Tab-separated table of C-alpha atoms in Angstrom:
chain	number	residue	atom	x	y	z
A	1	UNK	CA	34.030	25.496	9.094
A	2	UNK	CA	33.586	27.430	5.862
A	3	UNK	CA	31.632	26.201	2.838
A	4	UNK	CA	34.662	24.990	0.871
A	5	UNK	CA	36.377	23.525	3.907
A	6	UNK	CA	33.249	21.539	4.757
A	7	UNK	CA	32.870	20.481	1.130
A	8	UNK	CA	36.422	19.112	1.011
A	9	UNK	CA	36.184	17.508	4.445
A	10	UNK	CA	32.865	15.842	3.578
A	11	UNK	CA	34.156	14.532	0.255
A	12	UNK	CA	37.251	13.150	1.947
A	13	UNK	CA	35.211	11.551	4.756
A	14	UNK	CA	32.746	9.999	2.329
A	15	UNK	CA	35.484	8.441	0.207
A	16	UNK	CA	37.046	6.974	3.366
A	17	UNK	CA	33.723	5.514	4.555
A	18	UNK	CA	33.442	2.162	2.763
A	19	UNK	CA	29.762	1.713	3.624
A	20	UNK	CA	28.756	5.074	2.206
A	21	UNK	CA	30.892	4.678	-0.928
A	22	UNK	CA	29.390	1.234	-1.461
A	23	UNK	CA	25.864	2.647	-1.411
A	24	UNK	CA	26.366	5.982	-3.159
A	25	UNK	CA	28.795	4.935	-5.906
A	26	UNK	CA	29.487	1.206	-6.180
A	27	UNK	CA	25.973	-0.217	-5.616
A	28	UNK	CA	24.299	1.891	-8.360
A	29	UNK	CA	26.993	0.873	-10.840
A	30	UNK	CA	26.599	-2.816	-9.950
A	31	UNK	CA	22.818	-2.495	-10.212
A	32	UNK	CA	23.231	-0.822	-13.596
A	33	UNK	CA	25.089	-3.811	-14.997
A	34	UNK	CA	23.277	-6.703	-13.331
A	35	UNK	CA	19.666	-5.521	-12.972
A	36	UNK	CA	18.999	-5.506	-16.764
A	37	UNK	CA	20.808	-8.830	-17.240
A	38	UNK	CA	17.830	-11.173	-16.592
A	39	UNK	CA	15.814	-9.199	-19.158
A	40	UNK	CA	18.523	-9.219	-21.840
A	41	UNK	CA	16.333	-11.119	-24.310
A	42	UNK	CA	13.743	-8.349	-23.976
A	43	UNK	CA	10.790	-10.504	-25.136
A	44	UNK	CA	9.340	-13.708	-23.709
A	45	UNK	CA	9.601	-16.448	-26.335
A	46	UNK	CA	8.970	-20.190	-26.495
A	47	UNK	CA	6.532	-20.217	-23.594
A	48	UNK	CA	5.398	-23.836	-22.994
A	49	UNK	CA	1.797	-24.387	-24.087
A	50	UNK	CA	-0.428	-27.230	-25.233
A	51	UNK	CA	-3.206	-27.975	-27.724
A	52	UNK	CA	-6.027	-30.438	-27.100
A	53	UNK	CA	-7.326	-31.578	-30.503
A	54	UNK	CA	-10.738	-33.252	-30.292
A	55	UNK	CA	-11.451	-32.672	-33.995
A	56	UNK	CA	-8.485	-34.587	-35.450
A	57	UNK	CA	-9.059	-33.069	-38.890
A	58	UNK	CA	-6.705	-31.556	-41.415
A	59	UNK	CA	-7.998	-28.127	-40.305
A	60	UNK	CA	-7.161	-28.722	-36.645
A	61	UNK	CA	-3.749	-30.086	-37.617
A	62	UNK	CA	-3.161	-26.922	-39.652
A	63	UNK	CA	-3.940	-24.805	-36.582
A	64	UNK	CA	-1.466	-26.910	-34.603
A	65	UNK	CA	1.257	-26.380	-37.228
A	66	UNK	CA	0.767	-22.614	-37.285
A	67	UNK	CA	0.813	-22.467	-33.482
A	68	UNK	CA	3.970	-24.592	-33.365
A	69	UNK	CA	5.644	-22.225	-35.849
A	70	UNK	CA	4.895	-19.161	-33.712
A	71	UNK	CA	8.038	-18.047	-31.831
A	72	UNK	CA	6.033	-16.887	-28.831
A	73	UNK	CA	4.998	-20.382	-27.753
A	74	UNK	CA	6.366	-23.918	-27.678
A	75	UNK	CA	3.435	-26.226	-28.324
A	76	UNK	CA	2.843	-29.878	-27.503
A	77	UNK	CA	-0.251	-32.076	-27.932
A	78	UNK	CA	-2.229	-33.391	-24.968
A	79	UNK	CA	-5.033	-35.963	-25.144
A	80	UNK	CA	-7.669	-34.175	-23.045
A	81	UNK	CA	-8.548	-30.880	-21.406
A	82	UNK	CA	-8.204	-32.525	-18.022
A	83	UNK	CA	-4.612	-33.445	-18.834
A	84	UNK	CA	-4.031	-29.865	-19.968
A	85	UNK	CA	-5.435	-28.459	-16.716
A	86	UNK	CA	-3.231	-30.783	-14.658
A	87	UNK	CA	-0.171	-29.721	-16.677
A	88	UNK	CA	-1.141	-26.074	-16.106
A	89	UNK	CA	-1.517	-26.617	-12.354
A	90	UNK	CA	1.870	-28.355	-12.178
A	91	UNK	CA	3.540	-25.466	-14.018
A	92	UNK	CA	4.491	-27.645	-16.994
A	93	UNK	CA	2.641	-25.348	-19.388
A	94	UNK	CA	1.437	-21.731	-19.152
A	95	UNK	CA	-1.706	-22.145	-21.224
A	96	UNK	CA	-3.590	-24.357	-23.628
A	97	UNK	CA	-6.074	-24.266	-26.522
A	98	UNK	CA	-8.962	-26.658	-27.063
A	99	UNK	CA	-10.023	-27.469	-30.648
A	100	UNK	CA	-13.548	-28.923	-30.278
A	101	UNK	CA	-14.933	-31.871	-32.178
A	102	UNK	CA	-16.813	-30.836	-35.294
A	103	UNK	CA	-14.668	-27.767	-35.887
A	104	UNK	CA	-14.073	-28.522	-39.557
A	105	UNK	CA	-17.730	-29.504	-40.064
A	106	UNK	CA	-18.858	-26.115	-38.735
A	107	UNK	CA	-16.426	-24.297	-41.009
A	108	UNK	CA	-17.561	-26.259	-44.070
A	109	UNK	CA	-21.173	-25.361	-43.264
A	110	UNK	CA	-20.187	-21.693	-43.004
A	111	UNK	CA	-20.766	-21.644	-39.266
A	112	UNK	CA	-18.522	-19.885	-36.803
A	113	UNK	CA	-16.018	-22.254	-35.273
A	114	UNK	CA	-15.206	-21.730	-31.625
A	115	UNK	CA	-11.925	-22.555	-29.909
A	116	UNK	CA	-11.194	-22.088	-26.218
A	117	UNK	CA	-7.914	-20.720	-24.873
A	118	UNK	CA	-6.899	-20.765	-21.198
A	119	UNK	CA	-3.814	-19.101	-19.745
A	120	UNK	CA	-2.070	-18.662	-16.425
A	121	UNK	CA	-3.090	-15.153	-15.412
A	122	UNK	CA	-0.660	-15.133	-12.483
A	123	UNK	CA	2.209	-14.267	-14.851
A	124	UNK	CA	1.134	-11.465	-17.145
A	125	UNK	CA	4.009	-11.651	-19.627
A	126	UNK	CA	3.744	-15.417	-20.022
A	127	UNK	CA	-0.025	-15.220	-20.318
A	128	UNK	CA	0.280	-12.510	-22.972
A	129	UNK	CA	2.644	-14.637	-25.063
A	130	UNK	CA	0.318	-17.648	-24.865
A	131	UNK	CA	-2.813	-15.714	-25.786
A	132	UNK	CA	-1.111	-13.789	-28.590
A	133	UNK	CA	0.557	-16.919	-29.962
A	134	UNK	CA	-2.687	-18.861	-30.201
A	135	UNK	CA	-4.619	-15.831	-31.483
A	136	UNK	CA	-2.122	-15.278	-34.292
A	137	UNK	CA	-2.253	-18.957	-35.289
A	138	UNK	CA	-6.061	-19.079	-35.353
A	139	UNK	CA	-6.259	-15.716	-37.099
A	140	UNK	CA	-3.904	-16.831	-39.862
A	141	UNK	CA	-5.859	-20.042	-40.475
A	142	UNK	CA	-9.171	-18.150	-40.404
A	143	UNK	CA	-7.909	-15.668	-42.999
A	144	UNK	CA	-6.820	-18.546	-45.235
A	145	UNK	CA	-10.258	-20.150	-44.983
A	146	UNK	CA	-11.984	-16.871	-45.835
A	147	UNK	CA	-9.767	-16.389	-48.886
A	148	UNK	CA	-10.610	-19.892	-50.160
A	149	UNK	CA	-14.348	-19.262	-49.693
A	150	UNK	CA	-14.226	-15.968	-51.587
A	151	UNK	CA	-12.140	-17.548	-54.340
A	152	UNK	CA	-14.766	-20.287	-54.703
A	153	UNK	CA	-17.324	-17.536	-55.367
A	154	UNK	CA	-15.371	-16.417	-58.396
A	155	UNK	CA	-13.184	-13.700	-56.929
A	156	UNK	CA	-9.601	-13.276	-57.998
A	157	UNK	CA	-6.831	-13.912	-55.477
A	158	UNK	CA	-6.380	-10.173	-54.927
A	159	UNK	CA	-10.116	-9.573	-54.506
A	160	UNK	CA	-10.412	-12.518	-52.112
A	161	UNK	CA	-7.537	-11.143	-50.011
A	162	UNK	CA	-9.172	-7.715	-49.841
A	163	UNK	CA	-12.548	-9.231	-48.981
A	164	UNK	CA	-11.026	-11.406	-46.245
A	165	UNK	CA	-9.164	-8.433	-44.775
A	166	UNK	CA	-11.151	-5.299	-45.665
A	167	UNK	CA	-9.314	-3.293	-43.026
A	168	UNK	CA	-5.538	-3.566	-42.876
A	169	UNK	CA	-3.973	-2.843	-39.528
A	170	UNK	CA	-0.436	-1.462	-39.524
A	171	UNK	CA	1.133	-1.271	-36.091
A	172	UNK	CA	4.273	0.629	-35.181
A	173	UNK	CA	5.854	0.742	-31.754
A	174	UNK	CA	7.112	4.158	-30.723
A	175	UNK	CA	9.895	4.760	-28.174
A	176	UNK	CA	10.159	1.125	-27.014
A	177	UNK	CA	10.722	-0.138	-30.533
A	178	UNK	CA	11.662	-3.681	-29.519
A	179	UNK	CA	8.582	-3.832	-27.252
A	180	UNK	CA	10.891	-5.486	-24.749
A	181	UNK	CA	10.447	-5.712	-21.010
A	182	UNK	CA	13.924	-4.401	-20.194
A	183	UNK	CA	13.429	-1.264	-22.289
A	184	UNK	CA	10.160	-0.713	-20.459
A	185	UNK	CA	11.106	-1.342	-16.844
A	186	UNK	CA	14.841	-0.652	-16.402
A	187	UNK	CA	14.932	3.095	-17.277
A	188	UNK	CA	12.133	3.693	-14.765
A	189	UNK	CA	13.511	1.478	-12.001
A	190	UNK	CA	16.910	3.157	-12.441
A	191	UNK	CA	15.521	6.385	-10.950
A	192	UNK	CA	14.300	4.470	-7.909
A	193	UNK	CA	17.653	2.694	-7.553
A	194	UNK	CA	19.460	6.031	-7.639
A	195	UNK	CA	17.049	7.442	-5.085
A	196	UNK	CA	17.252	4.593	-2.588
A	197	UNK	CA	21.018	4.155	-2.683
A	198	UNK	CA	21.605	7.894	-2.321
A	199	UNK	CA	19.036	8.343	0.454
A	200	UNK	CA	20.451	5.453	2.472
A	201	UNK	CA	24.063	6.474	1.836
A	202	UNK	CA	23.510	10.072	2.958
A	203	UNK	CA	21.452	8.949	5.958
A	204	UNK	CA	24.245	6.574	6.989
A	205	UNK	CA	26.797	9.365	6.796
A	206	UNK	CA	24.681	11.871	8.710
A	207	UNK	CA	23.756	9.209	11.253
A	208	UNK	CA	27.456	8.712	11.873
A	209	UNK	CA	27.852	12.474	12.376
A	210	UNK	CA	25.016	12.436	14.897
A	211	UNK	CA	26.644	9.567	16.792
A	212	UNK	CA	29.916	11.525	16.819
A	213	UNK	CA	28.069	14.757	17.734
A	214	UNK	CA	29.390	16.469	14.594
A	215	UNK	CA	26.092	17.063	12.790
A	216	UNK	CA	25.496	20.481	14.368
A	217	UNK	CA	26.902	22.946	11.864
A	218	UNK	CA	26.046	26.285	10.279
A	219	UNK	CA	23.922	26.557	7.106
A	220	UNK	CA	27.014	27.187	4.962
A	221	UNK	CA	28.509	23.923	6.207
A	222	UNK	CA	25.319	22.052	5.349
A	223	UNK	CA	25.542	23.501	1.847
A	224	UNK	CA	29.101	22.186	1.583
A	225	UNK	CA	27.984	18.713	2.653
A	226	UNK	CA	25.116	18.749	0.184
A	227	UNK	CA	27.382	19.772	-2.692
A	228	UNK	CA	29.900	17.050	-1.847
A	229	UNK	CA	27.244	14.346	-2.116
A	230	UNK	CA	25.735	15.973	-5.199
A	231	UNK	CA	29.057	15.782	-7.040
A	232	UNK	CA	29.178	12.028	-6.488
A	233	UNK	CA	25.485	11.623	-7.338
A	234	UNK	CA	25.804	13.638	-10.557
A	235	UNK	CA	28.689	11.430	-11.684
A	236	UNK	CA	26.670	8.259	-11.073
A	237	UNK	CA	23.554	9.672	-12.731
A	238	UNK	CA	25.656	10.799	-15.677
A	239	UNK	CA	26.956	7.227	-15.938
A	240	UNK	CA	23.372	5.952	-16.180
A	241	UNK	CA	21.986	8.469	-18.643
A	242	UNK	CA	25.180	9.157	-20.570
A	243	UNK	CA	26.487	5.645	-21.128
A	244	UNK	CA	24.581	2.780	-19.513
A	245	UNK	CA	21.221	3.307	-21.253
A	246	UNK	CA	22.988	3.678	-24.598
A	247	UNK	CA	25.081	0.564	-23.973
A	248	UNK	CA	21.920	-1.394	-23.090
A	249	UNK	CA	20.360	-0.120	-26.349
A	250	UNK	CA	17.355	1.404	-24.649
A	251	UNK	CA	15.269	3.951	-26.523
A	252	UNK	CA	16.750	7.469	-26.530
A	253	UNK	CA	14.566	10.485	-27.142
A	254	UNK	CA	17.445	12.895	-27.405
A	255	UNK	CA	16.453	15.691	-25.010
A	256	UNK	CA	19.865	15.815	-23.360
A	257	UNK	CA	19.484	19.292	-21.876
A	258	UNK	CA	16.175	18.353	-20.286
A	259	UNK	CA	17.719	15.218	-18.802
A	260	UNK	CA	20.610	17.258	-17.422
A	261	UNK	CA	18.131	19.632	-15.796
A	262	UNK	CA	16.373	16.666	-14.221
A	263	UNK	CA	19.659	15.344	-12.830
A	264	UNK	CA	20.654	18.761	-11.486
A	265	UNK	CA	17.384	18.990	-9.535
A	266	UNK	CA	17.039	15.328	-8.540
A	267	UNK	CA	20.404	14.854	-6.818
A	268	UNK	CA	20.227	17.716	-4.260
A	269	UNK	CA	16.610	16.886	-3.471
A	270	UNK	CA	17.615	13.347	-2.554
A	271	UNK	CA	20.655	14.519	-0.597
A	272	UNK	CA	18.724	16.933	1.636
A	273	UNK	CA	16.044	14.357	2.404
A	274	UNK	CA	18.719	11.736	3.062
A	275	UNK	CA	20.324	14.146	5.531
A	276	UNK	CA	16.975	14.724	7.221
A	277	UNK	CA	16.476	10.973	7.541
A	278	UNK	CA	19.933	10.657	9.081
A	279	UNK	CA	19.131	13.353	11.641
A	280	UNK	CA	15.819	11.652	12.393
A	281	UNK	CA	17.157	8.088	12.724
A	282	UNK	CA	20.210	9.247	14.708
A	283	UNK	CA	21.720	5.756	14.430
A	284	UNK	CA	23.877	4.860	11.425
A	285	UNK	CA	22.461	1.399	10.675
A	286	UNK	CA	18.818	2.336	11.193
A	287	UNK	CA	18.577	4.051	7.807
A	288	UNK	CA	19.496	0.814	6.052
A	289	UNK	CA	17.080	-1.200	8.180
A	290	UNK	CA	14.123	1.082	7.516
A	291	UNK	CA	14.700	2.257	3.938
A	292	UNK	CA	15.606	-1.116	2.468
A	293	UNK	CA	11.998	-2.311	2.514
A	294	UNK	CA	10.439	0.859	1.140
A	295	UNK	CA	11.605	0.445	-2.475
A	296	UNK	CA	8.783	-1.756	-3.730
A	297	UNK	CA	5.929	0.369	-2.313
A	298	UNK	CA	7.584	3.471	-3.761
A	299	UNK	CA	7.787	1.864	-7.188
A	300	UNK	CA	4.109	0.902	-7.151
A	301	UNK	CA	3.177	4.402	-5.999
A	302	UNK	CA	5.130	5.926	-8.893
A	303	UNK	CA	2.278	5.046	-11.250
A	304	UNK	CA	4.580	3.297	-13.696
A	305	UNK	CA	4.116	-0.411	-13.054
A	306	UNK	CA	0.570	0.113	-11.773
A	307	UNK	CA	-1.760	2.823	-13.154
A	308	UNK	CA	-2.064	5.690	-10.713
A	309	UNK	CA	-5.800	5.840	-11.445
A	310	UNK	CA	-6.108	2.461	-9.722
A	311	UNK	CA	-4.696	3.804	-6.462
A	312	UNK	CA	-6.857	5.117	-3.607
A	313	UNK	CA	-7.306	8.883	-3.713
A	314	UNK	CA	-5.207	9.344	-0.568
A	315	UNK	CA	-2.247	7.517	-2.105
A	316	UNK	CA	-2.603	9.476	-5.334
A	317	UNK	CA	-1.779	12.596	-3.343
A	318	UNK	CA	0.834	11.061	-1.050
A	319	UNK	CA	2.860	9.585	-3.914
A	320	UNK	CA	3.946	13.042	-5.071
A	321	UNK	CA	5.803	13.474	-1.791
A	322	UNK	CA	8.276	10.828	-3.013
A	323	UNK	CA	10.898	12.353	-5.369
A	324	UNK	CA	11.123	9.238	-7.551
A	325	UNK	CA	7.453	9.553	-8.583
A	326	UNK	CA	7.983	12.801	-10.484
A	327	UNK	CA	11.522	11.814	-11.523
A	328	UNK	CA	10.365	8.590	-13.206
A	329	UNK	CA	7.605	10.369	-15.102
A	330	UNK	CA	9.969	13.134	-16.223
A	331	UNK	CA	12.847	10.799	-17.091
A	332	UNK	CA	10.798	8.506	-19.324
A	333	UNK	CA	9.395	11.479	-21.217
A	334	UNK	CA	12.711	13.303	-21.588
A	335	UNK	CA	15.182	10.481	-22.138
A	336	UNK	CA	13.011	8.027	-24.079
A	337	UNK	CA	10.241	10.060	-25.690
A	338	UNK	CA	12.188	13.257	-26.367
A	339	UNK	CA	9.587	15.511	-24.721
A	340	UNK	CA	10.294	19.195	-24.265
A	341	UNK	CA	11.052	20.702	-20.875
A	342	UNK	CA	7.710	22.509	-20.913
A	343	UNK	CA	5.908	19.156	-21.072
A	344	UNK	CA	7.672	17.841	-17.954
A	345	UNK	CA	7.730	21.199	-16.141
A	346	UNK	CA	5.153	20.071	-13.529
A	347	UNK	CA	7.329	17.080	-12.615
A	348	UNK	CA	10.495	19.171	-12.421
A	349	UNK	CA	8.656	21.737	-10.302
A	350	UNK	CA	7.521	18.957	-7.981
A	351	UNK	CA	11.125	17.798	-7.495
A	352	UNK	CA	12.333	21.364	-6.974
A	353	UNK	CA	9.626	22.065	-4.374
A	354	UNK	CA	10.471	18.871	-2.481
A	355	UNK	CA	14.130	19.879	-2.533
A	356	UNK	CA	13.376	23.424	-1.388
A	357	UNK	CA	11.139	22.308	1.470
A	358	UNK	CA	13.675	19.683	2.510
A	359	UNK	CA	16.504	22.225	2.442
A	360	UNK	CA	14.601	24.663	4.675
A	361	UNK	CA	13.727	21.872	7.105
A	362	UNK	CA	17.338	20.711	7.165
A	363	UNK	CA	18.601	24.181	8.047
A	364	UNK	CA	15.933	24.596	10.706
A	365	UNK	CA	16.637	21.213	12.275
A	366	UNK	CA	20.384	21.767	12.088
A	367	UNK	CA	20.132	25.244	13.610
A	368	UNK	CA	17.854	24.035	16.355
A	369	UNK	CA	20.283	21.212	17.182
A	370	UNK	CA	23.207	23.630	17.200
A	371	UNK	CA	21.431	25.944	19.570
């Protein structure tokens, strides 16, 4: 069959195959709507925490009030540290702060007061909210005490404020302005979702062709099949980058041309490797069975959720053989940070090389099978 005839036949066959359409088109769209949903609030607020007050002074009660007013944590009082530990073990709280006896006495004698904070390190986001919430409460009270001490020495209110805070820290979040978890994780995971659904969908289709002994075609026919899948993949990727991320109010860097270049390279690379997997597995369902469990390792290897420097040296090299690794790095820089194409050129080159190698292998394997 000619290039265009194969293209039309493949597109028609794909649209008739409910399993392939579900994976290549419908599943990514469903993921796009429902995956960000649990993270809609972006930030973790009102994390349950506790304060053990052994001092029972007006100072310790002031710390409690400031902690209770912090939106990051929801504070309750517990009678002892043992009770706080038991509540932490039972999952009733995610952290606690101990205000020791004699805290106010130490402050009045110009000694450093010490408070202890414990958090559940098993859940990083919850632990961060607890630690930050208590730190902000103690820091605010400490600044107030310092201002009163400087005022007692004869300083004006403005001088006391400057003396208490000689260095002013102004923080500004770039790109992820809301500092939310969804804005951080969803745009990166989206590239992995697109990869896995497309790889499995193409492998299913090619596996069916192998079972029907129709996979042995000329290079021009393979090009037609690749283009047919690419057209569907480009539409889905355009849905993600063109509408979904904007609708979810994720950060947009504005390098639209660079993002389009990424999409143009990413889709055919995934299609050719999906076809190779289909030829390798030879059985339609095997692609789903094998590839379904590879998503999480691929995400960790991408260097996004876990620093790549923390990976063994062997994995640091192997991870670049996975298209999503370079695609995630390029996508975040182009679509969220507005980086230029020259900045992400190494990542785009990596995707292009994977696609080129996969295309040559596909033609060689297809030709060998045909012979």
